[in-house]
Structures are given as C-alpha cells and as structure tokens.
C-alpha cells in the first residue's frame, strides 16, 4: 500500500505518508478516491489486486486503514485497523467479533452514553451482560471480573475510556491490562478523546483500541466514522469478517475526508492542547465556577497518571457551575464562538450540555452526568477570543 507504512518513527511523517503512495498512472500526489462499487477480475477466480466488491474492500478505505494502523500501532507493523460508518458501528462490530451470548462487559461508571445504550439496549437482549465500576478502583475492577468468571461468562471484556467522557477521569491502562489479562479478559480502550497522537493504548498493554473517527481524527465536523485497531492476528481476522459480513463500512468519500483530516492530527492536537490548558486555568478563577475538570491541572486527581501515559492533556474541558442546571444551560445557550452542539473534536469550539444531550441515555442510572456540568470541546481559534466568549457568557449569570 505504501513504502512509508512503517518506515519512519515520526508521528507526523507517518500521518502524512502511511498508505498514501502517489498514484502510478498520472503521478497524483494525493491518491484518487475510488468510488466504484465493483471491480472487474482478470478472469473468473483471479482478482485484480484483491478487489472484487466495495463492501469487502475498497482502495480508499484501505489507505485510511493503513494510515490508522501506522499511527495507533506504531512502527512495528503488527497493528491492523478496520474502519466503519460510525464509532458505534465499530463498537458493535468489535463486540460481535470477540463476544457472544453469555459474554460479559465490565465498563467504567461514566462511559459514553451511546456505548452504554448499545451494550444495555441492543446487546443485552442478545445475551451480553454488563457491570459498571469505577475504573480508578483496581480492586473493584478485579472483583467485577472475578464475579463474571464465577457466573460462567463465556467471554469477558474490560471496556475503558481514558480520559472519560465527560468527567475527564484518567485510568491506568497498563495496570488495567494486567488485571484483565490475569483472568483471561480482553482490554478495549476507547481512545477517541486522546487520539493516537497523545496516547498509545496498544503499547501500554491494551488488546483493542476503538475510535469515533468523527471526532479529532476527522477533525473538521464533516464526516462520520469509526475504527477498530488491533495487534492480534486472530482478533483482527474476526473483526475483518464482521466488517465484511455485516457491512457497516464507511464509504470512499468518508474514508477520503477522514484520511485528509488525519494528516494534520498532530498539529491540530498541539493547538487543542494549548488552548484547552489556557482556558482551564482561566476558569479556575472565574466566579460561579464550582469545579474545572481537566487532567492538565495540577489538582486533577489523574494529573500525574495522565502526564505519565499521555504526551499531552487533550482539548476537552468539563465545567461545573455553582448555580446548578440553570446556570449551566444559560452559559451553554449564550456563548457565541462556543457553539451549542453534539459531538466534539473539530477545529471549531463546541459546548455541550451532556445531561440532556450526549448522555441523555444514561439519565437516572449511576452513569448520570451532573446537571450543572457543561463540556467544552476547545477548538483551534485564537484563545483570547474564546476566553472573551466564555467571560461574557459566565458574567451574565
């Protein structure tokens, strides 16, 4: 696919070149988008370069998958990536690949609401059980996994988000990998918030990484997608079969847009990090702010761990207000540069009220988000303008 696939150790070099060899006929530096749904064989039973039907394989999607594997899996060449039509489609395919009826998933107590809904409402009736625990409490995780073994669970999965959405909890990937592997469970890490630029779960012992590529990887709020990355050949083969057989793939135009965004991930994340850190520090001294949740702050309970397992603290900041839900909603509805919207990770700044938006599906459960909290996806605008926008909105409380 590309001579640059695993040649260079530099992240930005791999982001730009992995899977992106120039087109041979005309020499196009940017590989063309292959829109064809079907491919003519040389003859019956002899495919051209392995392509026959677009659901199974597509050159543009393959280029993105090589690119993602090179970034998430490093330079050893073992990782394989598989992309899908959305982050939840990727999660659904993964769980079907590595679990079945009788399986059990142990997940964090502030996991993304859509993931919880998928496991609880869709996979639950199919026979997949789940337990919710605090991923920062290793003994609680061990007990939960032991209980699933005692109950006779056929397959066990430890499902982790770090940083978590939206409470910004930091969990020890390496320690949790040891806990999971000690009892024969697989560790899956949702790396959407951190991205492979800031954190490499596979290097820390995770078995699988999942992404909503809609977020930072695409980076421009214009393409939905998801990905699964693994460095185990057996798991990879199972995920590949699910991708082909169930067909929740991303189309070639979506793959192209994701590839284009991924090439600038490193430079964008540097700016997201810088802006978010400045805004988090600013919010600490603002009247009406009860709590600022950002792992880059020295008083964040996961600060030291984040500094150890991440190369930066990310672009997400959550804020709780002393005025309760009314204050949180008022701020969310009166900022101008921070647009009130679902999703995150784009170049533009977004503000979200999780209790009634992204995490409405977990209302009334132990995963419920505090109603005085807003989540900031800090973009790459000039940070002084973003602070002015927040200052104006908060001062109106």
Short mmCIF file of C-alpha atoms in Angstrom, two decimals:
data_model
loop_
_atom_site.label_atom_id
_atom_site.label_comp_id
_atom_site.label_asym_id
_atom_site.label_seq_id
_atom_site.Cartn_x
_atom_site.Cartn_y
_atom_site.Cartn_z
CA UNK A 1 0.00 0.00 0.00
CA UNK A 2 2.82 2.44 0.81
CA UNK A 3 6.57 2.26 1.26
CA UNK A 4 6.11 4.75 4.10
CA UNK A 5 3.78 2.46 6.05
CA UNK A 6 6.08 1.73 8.97
CA UNK A 7 9.41 3.18 7.83
CA UNK A 8 9.56 6.36 9.89
CA UNK A 9 9.12 6.79 13.62
CA UNK A 10 7.93 10.40 13.47
CA UNK A 11 4.17 10.64 14.07
CA UNK A 12 3.50 13.46 11.62
CA UNK A 13 5.56 11.76 8.91
CA UNK A 14 3.51 8.59 9.26
CA UNK A 15 0.28 10.59 9.38
CA UNK A 16 1.09 12.19 6.04
CA UNK A 17 2.64 9.25 4.20
CA UNK A 18 1.34 5.91 5.54
CA UNK A 19 -0.99 4.38 2.99
CA UNK A 20 -0.66 7.44 0.76
CA UNK A 21 1.78 6.43 -2.01
CA UNK A 22 1.36 8.54 -5.14
CA UNK A 23 -0.87 7.20 -7.90
CA UNK A 24 1.18 5.34 -10.51
CA UNK A 25 -0.54 6.25 -13.80
CA UNK A 26 -0.55 10.04 -13.54
CA UNK A 27 1.71 10.52 -10.53
CA UNK A 28 -1.00 12.21 -8.43
CA UNK A 29 0.48 13.01 -5.01
CA UNK A 30 -2.94 12.65 -3.39
CA UNK A 31 -4.32 9.16 -4.07
CA UNK A 32 -7.61 9.22 -6.01
CA UNK A 33 -10.95 8.47 -4.41
CA UNK A 34 -12.14 5.09 -5.68
CA UNK A 35 -15.92 5.33 -5.98
CA UNK A 36 -16.54 2.12 -7.88
CA UNK A 37 -18.70 -0.41 -6.06
CA UNK A 38 -17.40 -3.35 -8.07
CA UNK A 39 -14.19 -4.44 -9.82
CA UNK A 40 -13.63 -6.49 -12.98
CA UNK A 41 -11.49 -9.59 -12.39
CA UNK A 42 -8.73 -10.64 -14.75
CA UNK A 43 -10.82 -13.78 -15.24
CA UNK A 44 -13.15 -15.89 -13.12
CA UNK A 45 -11.41 -16.58 -9.84
CA UNK A 46 -8.49 -14.17 -10.44
CA UNK A 47 -8.99 -10.73 -8.87
CA UNK A 48 -7.10 -7.56 -9.70
CA UNK A 49 -5.03 -6.66 -6.63
CA UNK A 50 -7.53 -8.43 -4.38
CA UNK A 51 -10.55 -6.23 -5.13
CA UNK A 52 -13.95 -7.52 -6.16
CA UNK A 53 -16.80 -5.71 -4.32
CA UNK A 54 -16.78 -2.46 -2.38
CA UNK A 55 -18.39 -3.74 0.80
CA UNK A 56 -15.49 -6.09 1.31
CA UNK A 57 -12.59 -3.98 0.09
CA UNK A 58 -12.04 -0.52 -1.33
CA UNK A 59 -8.66 1.12 -2.10
CA UNK A 60 -9.56 4.43 -0.44
CA UNK A 61 -10.74 2.70 2.72
CA UNK A 62 -7.65 0.51 2.69
CA UNK A 63 -5.44 3.60 2.56
CA UNK A 64 -7.15 5.01 5.64
CA UNK A 65 -6.83 1.70 7.47
CA UNK A 66 -3.08 1.53 6.76
CA UNK A 67 -2.73 5.14 7.95
CA UNK A 68 -4.60 4.47 11.20
CA UNK A 69 -2.68 1.28 11.92
CA UNK A 70 0.62 3.09 11.41
CA UNK A 71 -0.37 5.78 13.93
CA UNK A 72 -2.13 3.73 16.60
CA UNK A 73 0.11 0.70 16.36
CA UNK A 74 3.47 2.37 16.00
CA UNK A 75 6.29 1.30 13.75
CA UNK A 76 6.45 -2.45 14.42
CA UNK A 77 3.99 -3.25 11.64
CA UNK A 78 1.78 -5.59 13.68
CA UNK A 79 -1.32 -3.45 14.07
CA UNK A 80 -4.30 -3.71 11.75
CA UNK A 81 -7.10 -1.15 11.52
CA UNK A 82 -10.68 -1.53 10.31
CA UNK A 83 -12.94 1.43 9.63
CA UNK A 84 -16.71 1.68 9.83
CA UNK A 85 -19.62 4.01 9.17
CA UNK A 86 -19.64 5.37 12.74
CA UNK A 87 -17.98 4.89 16.10
CA UNK A 88 -20.91 2.87 17.39
CA UNK A 89 -20.86 0.70 14.26
CA UNK A 90 -17.20 -0.01 15.03
CA UNK A 91 -18.01 -0.91 18.64
CA UNK A 92 -20.91 -3.11 17.61
CA UNK A 93 -18.76 -4.98 15.08
CA UNK A 94 -15.98 -5.44 17.62
CA UNK A 95 -18.25 -6.86 20.32
CA UNK A 96 -19.85 -9.26 17.85
CA UNK A 97 -16.36 -10.32 16.79
CA UNK A 98 -14.99 -11.06 20.26
CA UNK A 99 -18.09 -11.90 22.28
CA UNK A 100 -21.38 -13.71 22.02
CA UNK A 101 -24.42 -14.61 24.10
CA UNK A 102 -23.21 -15.29 27.62
CA UNK A 103 -20.40 -12.74 27.41
CA UNK A 104 -19.95 -10.00 29.99
CA UNK A 105 -18.58 -6.47 29.66
CA UNK A 106 -17.19 -4.59 32.66
CA UNK A 107 -17.23 -0.87 31.87
CA UNK A 108 -16.49 2.43 33.57
CA UNK A 109 -19.15 4.23 35.55
CA UNK A 110 -19.02 7.26 33.27
CA UNK A 111 -18.70 5.54 29.91
CA UNK A 112 -20.06 7.37 26.86
CA UNK A 113 -23.85 7.22 26.86
CA UNK A 114 -24.05 5.77 23.35
CA UNK A 115 -21.75 2.91 24.29
CA UNK A 116 -23.84 2.15 27.36
CA UNK A 117 -27.04 2.23 25.29
CA UNK A 118 -25.53 -0.16 22.74
CA UNK A 119 -24.48 -2.64 25.42
CA UNK A 120 -27.60 -2.32 27.55
CA UNK A 121 -30.39 -1.97 25.00
CA UNK A 122 -29.08 -3.72 21.88
CA UNK A 123 -26.60 -6.33 23.05
CA UNK A 124 -28.26 -7.03 26.41
CA UNK A 125 -31.33 -8.77 24.92
CA UNK A 126 -28.91 -10.76 22.73
CA UNK A 127 -27.34 -12.19 25.88
CA UNK A 128 -24.40 -9.91 26.67
CA UNK A 129 -24.32 -8.84 30.31
CA UNK A 130 -22.59 -5.81 31.77
CA UNK A 131 -21.31 -4.43 35.06
CA UNK A 132 -20.46 -0.80 35.81
CA UNK A 133 -17.49 0.03 38.05
CA UNK A 134 -15.11 2.86 38.90
CA UNK A 135 -12.10 2.17 36.69
CA UNK A 136 -9.88 4.03 39.13
CA UNK A 137 -10.55 1.37 41.79
CA UNK A 138 -8.46 -1.61 40.68
CA UNK A 139 -9.81 -3.87 43.44
CA UNK A 140 -13.38 -3.13 42.34
CA UNK A 141 -12.43 -3.99 38.76
CA UNK A 142 -10.81 -7.25 39.91
CA UNK A 143 -13.91 -8.16 41.90
CA UNK A 144 -16.20 -7.39 38.98
CA UNK A 145 -14.16 -9.56 36.63
CA UNK A 146 -14.00 -12.35 39.20
CA UNK A 147 -17.77 -12.22 39.59
CA UNK A 148 -18.23 -12.62 35.83
CA UNK A 149 -15.99 -15.69 35.92
CA UNK A 150 -17.95 -17.18 38.82
CA UNK A 151 -21.15 -16.56 36.90
CA UNK A 152 -19.78 -18.55 33.97
CA UNK A 153 -19.40 -15.72 31.44
CA UNK A 154 -18.14 -17.16 28.17
CA UNK A 155 -16.17 -14.09 27.07
CA UNK A 156 -15.10 -11.19 29.25
CA UNK A 157 -14.26 -7.68 28.16
CA UNK A 158 -12.94 -4.77 30.19
CA UNK A 159 -14.09 -1.59 28.43
CA UNK A 160 -12.22 1.61 29.24
CA UNK A 161 -12.34 5.28 28.29
CA UNK A 162 -9.47 7.48 29.37
CA UNK A 163 -9.87 10.42 29.55
CA UNK A 164 -13.51 9.61 30.13
CA UNK A 165 -16.47 11.41 28.66
CA UNK A 166 -17.41 13.88 30.15
CA UNK A 167 -15.98 13.52 33.67
CA UNK A 168 -12.38 13.52 32.43
CA UNK A 169 -11.30 10.62 34.66
CA UNK A 170 -7.87 9.15 33.97
CA UNK A 171 -7.42 5.40 34.31
CA UNK A 172 -4.20 3.39 34.37
CA UNK A 173 -4.16 1.48 31.09
CA UNK A 174 -1.13 -0.66 31.90
CA UNK A 175 -2.46 -1.67 35.33
CA UNK A 176 -5.91 -2.47 33.97
CA UNK A 177 -4.37 -4.54 31.19
CA UNK A 178 -2.64 -6.66 33.83
CA UNK A 179 -5.88 -7.03 35.77
CA UNK A 180 -7.79 -8.09 32.67
CA UNK A 181 -5.17 -10.47 31.35
CA UNK A 182 -4.76 -12.15 34.74
CA UNK A 183 -8.27 -13.57 34.37
CA UNK A 184 -8.27 -14.07 30.61
CA UNK A 185 -10.27 -10.95 29.76
CA UNK A 186 -9.60 -8.54 26.89
CA UNK A 187 -8.96 -4.84 27.47
CA UNK A 188 -10.65 -2.49 25.00
CA UNK A 189 -9.71 1.20 25.18
CA UNK A 190 -11.78 3.96 23.63
CA UNK A 191 -9.03 6.37 22.58
CA UNK A 192 -11.29 8.98 20.99
CA UNK A 193 -10.50 11.82 23.41
CA UNK A 194 -6.75 11.26 23.49
CA UNK A 195 -6.17 10.16 19.87
CA UNK A 196 -3.05 8.21 18.89
CA UNK A 197 -1.09 11.47 18.96
CA UNK A 198 -1.45 11.74 22.73
CA UNK A 199 -1.83 8.13 23.87
CA UNK A 200 -1.00 4.64 22.55
CA UNK A 201 -3.07 2.05 24.47
CA UNK A 202 -1.72 -0.91 22.48
CA UNK A 203 1.81 -0.08 23.64
CA UNK A 204 0.50 0.06 27.22
CA UNK A 205 -0.99 -3.44 27.04
CA UNK A 206 -4.49 -2.96 25.63
CA UNK A 207 -5.79 -5.61 23.23
CA UNK A 208 -8.03 -3.37 21.15
CA UNK A 209 -8.44 0.35 20.51
CA UNK A 210 -11.68 1.90 19.27
CA UNK A 211 -12.30 5.38 17.91
CA UNK A 212 -15.09 7.59 16.83
CA UNK A 213 -13.13 9.00 13.92
CA UNK A 214 -15.90 11.58 13.63
CA UNK A 215 -14.10 13.48 16.37
CA UNK A 216 -10.43 14.51 16.42
CA UNK A 217 -9.25 12.10 13.73
CA UNK A 218 -11.57 13.58 11.09
CA UNK A 219 -11.21 16.87 12.89
CA UNK A 220 -13.49 19.10 10.84
CA UNK A 221 -17.04 18.10 11.90
CA UNK A 222 -17.87 16.98 8.38
CA UNK A 223 -17.61 13.18 8.31
CA UNK A 224 -19.00 10.37 10.49
CA UNK A 225 -16.85 7.30 11.06
CA UNK A 226 -15.39 4.78 13.46
CA UNK A 227 -12.40 2.46 13.72
CA UNK A 228 -11.11 -0.64 15.47
CA UNK A 229 -7.34 -1.17 15.77
CA UNK A 230 -5.79 -4.42 16.99
CA UNK A 231 -2.34 -6.02 17.04
CA UNK A 232 -3.53 -9.61 17.48
CA UNK A 233 -3.93 -11.51 14.21
CA UNK A 234 -6.77 -13.72 15.46
CA UNK A 235 -8.86 -10.81 16.71
CA UNK A 236 -8.08 -8.90 13.52
CA UNK A 237 -9.42 -11.72 11.38
CA UNK A 238 -12.65 -11.80 13.38
CA UNK A 239 -13.15 -8.04 13.10
CA UNK A 240 -12.39 -8.17 9.39
CA UNK A 241 -15.07 -10.82 8.93
CA UNK A 242 -17.62 -8.71 10.81
CA UNK A 243 -16.74 -5.70 8.68
CA UNK A 244 -17.32 -7.71 5.50
CA UNK A 245 -20.28 -9.84 6.58
CA UNK A 246 -22.31 -7.21 8.44
CA UNK A 247 -21.30 -4.41 6.11
CA UNK A 248 -21.35 -1.31 8.33
CA UNK A 249 -18.45 0.15 6.35
CA UNK A 250 -17.61 3.76 5.62
CA UNK A 251 -17.91 4.87 2.01
CA UNK A 252 -14.91 6.01 -0.06
CA UNK A 253 -15.71 9.73 0.22
CA UNK A 254 -15.98 9.40 4.00
CA UNK A 255 -12.69 7.49 4.08
CA UNK A 256 -11.02 10.19 1.99
CA UNK A 257 -12.23 13.01 4.25
CA UNK A 258 -11.06 11.10 7.31
CA UNK A 259 -7.65 10.50 5.73
CA UNK A 260 -7.32 14.19 4.90
CA UNK A 261 -8.15 15.16 8.47
CA UNK A 262 -5.83 12.56 9.96
CA UNK A 263 -2.83 14.00 8.12
CA UNK A 264 -3.00 17.15 10.27
CA UNK A 265 -3.93 15.48 13.57
CA UNK A 266 -0.60 16.20 15.24
CA UNK A 267 -0.52 19.91 14.50
CA UNK A 268 -4.17 20.31 15.40
CA UNK A 269 -3.80 18.48 18.70
CA UNK A 270 -0.90 20.73 19.69
CA UNK A 271 -3.22 23.74 19.34
CA UNK A 272 -6.17 21.99 21.03
CA UNK A 273 -3.91 21.14 23.97
CA UNK A 274 -2.54 24.65 24.30
CA UNK A 275 -5.96 26.33 24.09
CA UNK A 276 -7.63 23.90 26.49
CA UNK A 277 -4.88 24.29 29.08
CA UNK A 278 -5.15 28.08 28.95
CA UNK A 279 -8.94 28.00 29.24
CA UNK A 280 -8.87 25.51 32.14
CA UNK A 281 -6.50 27.80 34.06
CA UNK A 282 -8.71 30.80 33.31
CA UNK A 283 -11.85 29.04 34.56
CA UNK A 284 -10.26 28.26 37.93
CA UNK A 285 -10.59 31.89 38.99
CA UNK A 286 -14.00 32.69 37.50
CA UNK A 287 -16.86 33.40 39.97
CA UNK A 288 -19.72 30.96 39.60
CA UNK A 289 -17.48 28.07 38.58
CA UNK A 290 -17.66 25.22 41.08
CA UNK A 291 -15.20 22.80 39.52
CA UNK A 292 -12.97 22.53 36.46
CA UNK A 293 -12.28 19.02 35.16
CA UNK A 294 -9.10 18.92 33.09
CA UNK A 295 -6.25 16.44 33.53
CA UNK A 296 -3.70 19.14 32.78
CA UNK A 297 -4.49 20.91 36.05
CA UNK A 298 -2.14 20.07 38.90
CA UNK A 299 -5.02 19.39 41.30
CA UNK A 300 -6.78 16.95 38.97
CA UNK A 301 -6.72 13.51 40.68
CA UNK A 302 -5.41 11.89 37.50
CA UNK A 303 -2.86 14.55 36.61
CA UNK A 304 0.29 12.57 37.36
CA UNK A 305 -1.00 9.44 35.64
CA UNK A 306 -2.05 11.44 32.58
CA UNK A 307 1.38 13.03 32.42
CA UNK A 308 2.89 9.54 32.52
CA UNK A 309 0.77 7.78 29.87
CA UNK A 310 -0.11 10.72 27.61
CA UNK A 311 2.05 13.19 25.71
CA UNK A 312 -0.49 15.99 26.28
CA UNK A 313 -3.73 16.53 28.17
CA UNK A 314 -6.16 16.98 25.29
CA UNK A 315 -8.65 19.54 24.14
CA UNK A 316 -11.64 18.63 26.32
CA UNK A 317 -12.60 20.58 29.45
CA UNK A 318 -15.68 20.00 31.62
CA UNK A 319 -17.01 22.69 33.95
CA UNK A 320 -19.50 22.57 36.81
CA UNK A 321 -21.33 25.69 37.97
CA UNK A 322 -22.44 26.71 41.46
CA UNK A 323 -25.76 27.87 40.03
CA UNK A 324 -26.79 24.34 39.10
CA UNK A 325 -28.53 23.24 35.94
CA UNK A 326 -29.96 26.68 35.22
CA UNK A 327 -26.52 28.27 35.20
CA UNK A 328 -25.01 25.51 33.08
CA UNK A 329 -27.77 25.77 30.49
CA UNK A 330 -27.58 29.55 30.41
CA UNK A 331 -23.87 29.51 29.69
CA UNK A 332 -24.29 26.79 27.05
CA UNK A 333 -27.00 28.79 25.32
CA UNK A 334 -25.33 32.21 25.36
CA UNK A 335 -21.78 31.65 24.11
CA UNK A 336 -21.14 32.62 20.50
CA UNK A 337 -17.84 31.10 19.44
CA UNK A 338 -18.53 28.00 21.53
CA UNK A 339 -21.47 26.68 19.54
CA UNK A 340 -24.07 24.57 21.36
CA UNK A 341 -23.96 21.22 19.58
CA UNK A 342 -23.41 17.49 19.91
CA UNK A 343 -20.05 15.93 19.12
CA UNK A 344 -16.51 17.21 19.71
CA UNK A 345 -13.00 17.28 18.32
CA UNK A 346 -13.49 19.67 15.41
CA UNK A 347 -11.39 22.74 14.69
CA UNK A 348 -14.27 24.91 15.90
CA UNK A 349 -15.13 25.17 19.60
CA UNK A 350 -18.30 23.42 20.75
CA UNK A 351 -20.20 23.38 24.02
CA UNK A 352 -22.43 20.54 25.13
CA UNK A 353 -24.89 20.01 27.97
CA UNK A 354 -24.37 16.24 28.47
CA UNK A 355 -27.20 15.61 30.94
CA UNK A 356 -29.77 16.27 28.19
CA UNK A 357 -27.67 15.80 25.07
CA UNK A 358 -24.84 13.27 24.62
CA UNK A 359 -25.58 11.41 27.86
CA UNK A 360 -29.36 11.61 27.99
CA UNK A 361 -29.49 7.82 27.54
CA UNK A 362 -27.92 7.26 30.99
CA UNK A 363 -30.21 9.66 32.89
CA UNK A 364 -31.45 8.02 36.07
CA UNK A 365 -28.62 5.48 36.20
CA UNK A 366 -25.37 5.53 38.13
CA UNK A 367 -23.76 6.83 34.96
CA UNK A 368 -25.87 10.00 35.01
CA UNK A 369 -23.91 13.22 34.42
CA UNK A 370 -24.25 16.10 36.94
CA UNK A 371 -26.83 18.57 35.71
CA UNK A 372 -24.60 21.55 36.49
CA UNK A 373 -21.93 20.41 34.03
CA UNK A 374 -21.09 21.60 30.54
CA UNK A 375 -18.47 20.01 28.31
CA UNK A 376 -16.18 22.19 26.22
CA UNK A 377 -14.56 20.93 23.05
CA UNK A 378 -11.90 23.61 22.75
CA UNK A 379 -11.11 24.40 19.14
CA UNK A 380 -8.11 25.98 17.48
CA UNK A 381 -9.36 29.57 17.32
CA UNK A 382 -7.37 32.36 18.96
CA UNK A 383 -7.58 31.56 22.65
CA UNK A 384 -8.11 35.20 23.69
CA UNK A 385 -11.32 35.27 21.65
CA UNK A 386 -12.50 32.03 23.24
CA UNK A 387 -11.88 33.40 26.74
CA UNK A 388 -13.74 36.60 25.89
CA UNK A 389 -16.67 34.49 24.70
CA UNK A 390 -16.76 32.45 27.92
CA UNK A 391 -16.24 35.51 30.09
CA UNK A 392 -19.19 37.29 28.53
CA UNK A 393 -21.48 34.28 28.93
CA UNK A 394 -20.46 33.44 32.52
CA UNK A 395 -20.59 37.06 33.69
CA UNK A 396 -24.26 37.14 32.77
CA UNK A 397 -25.12 34.58 35.46
#
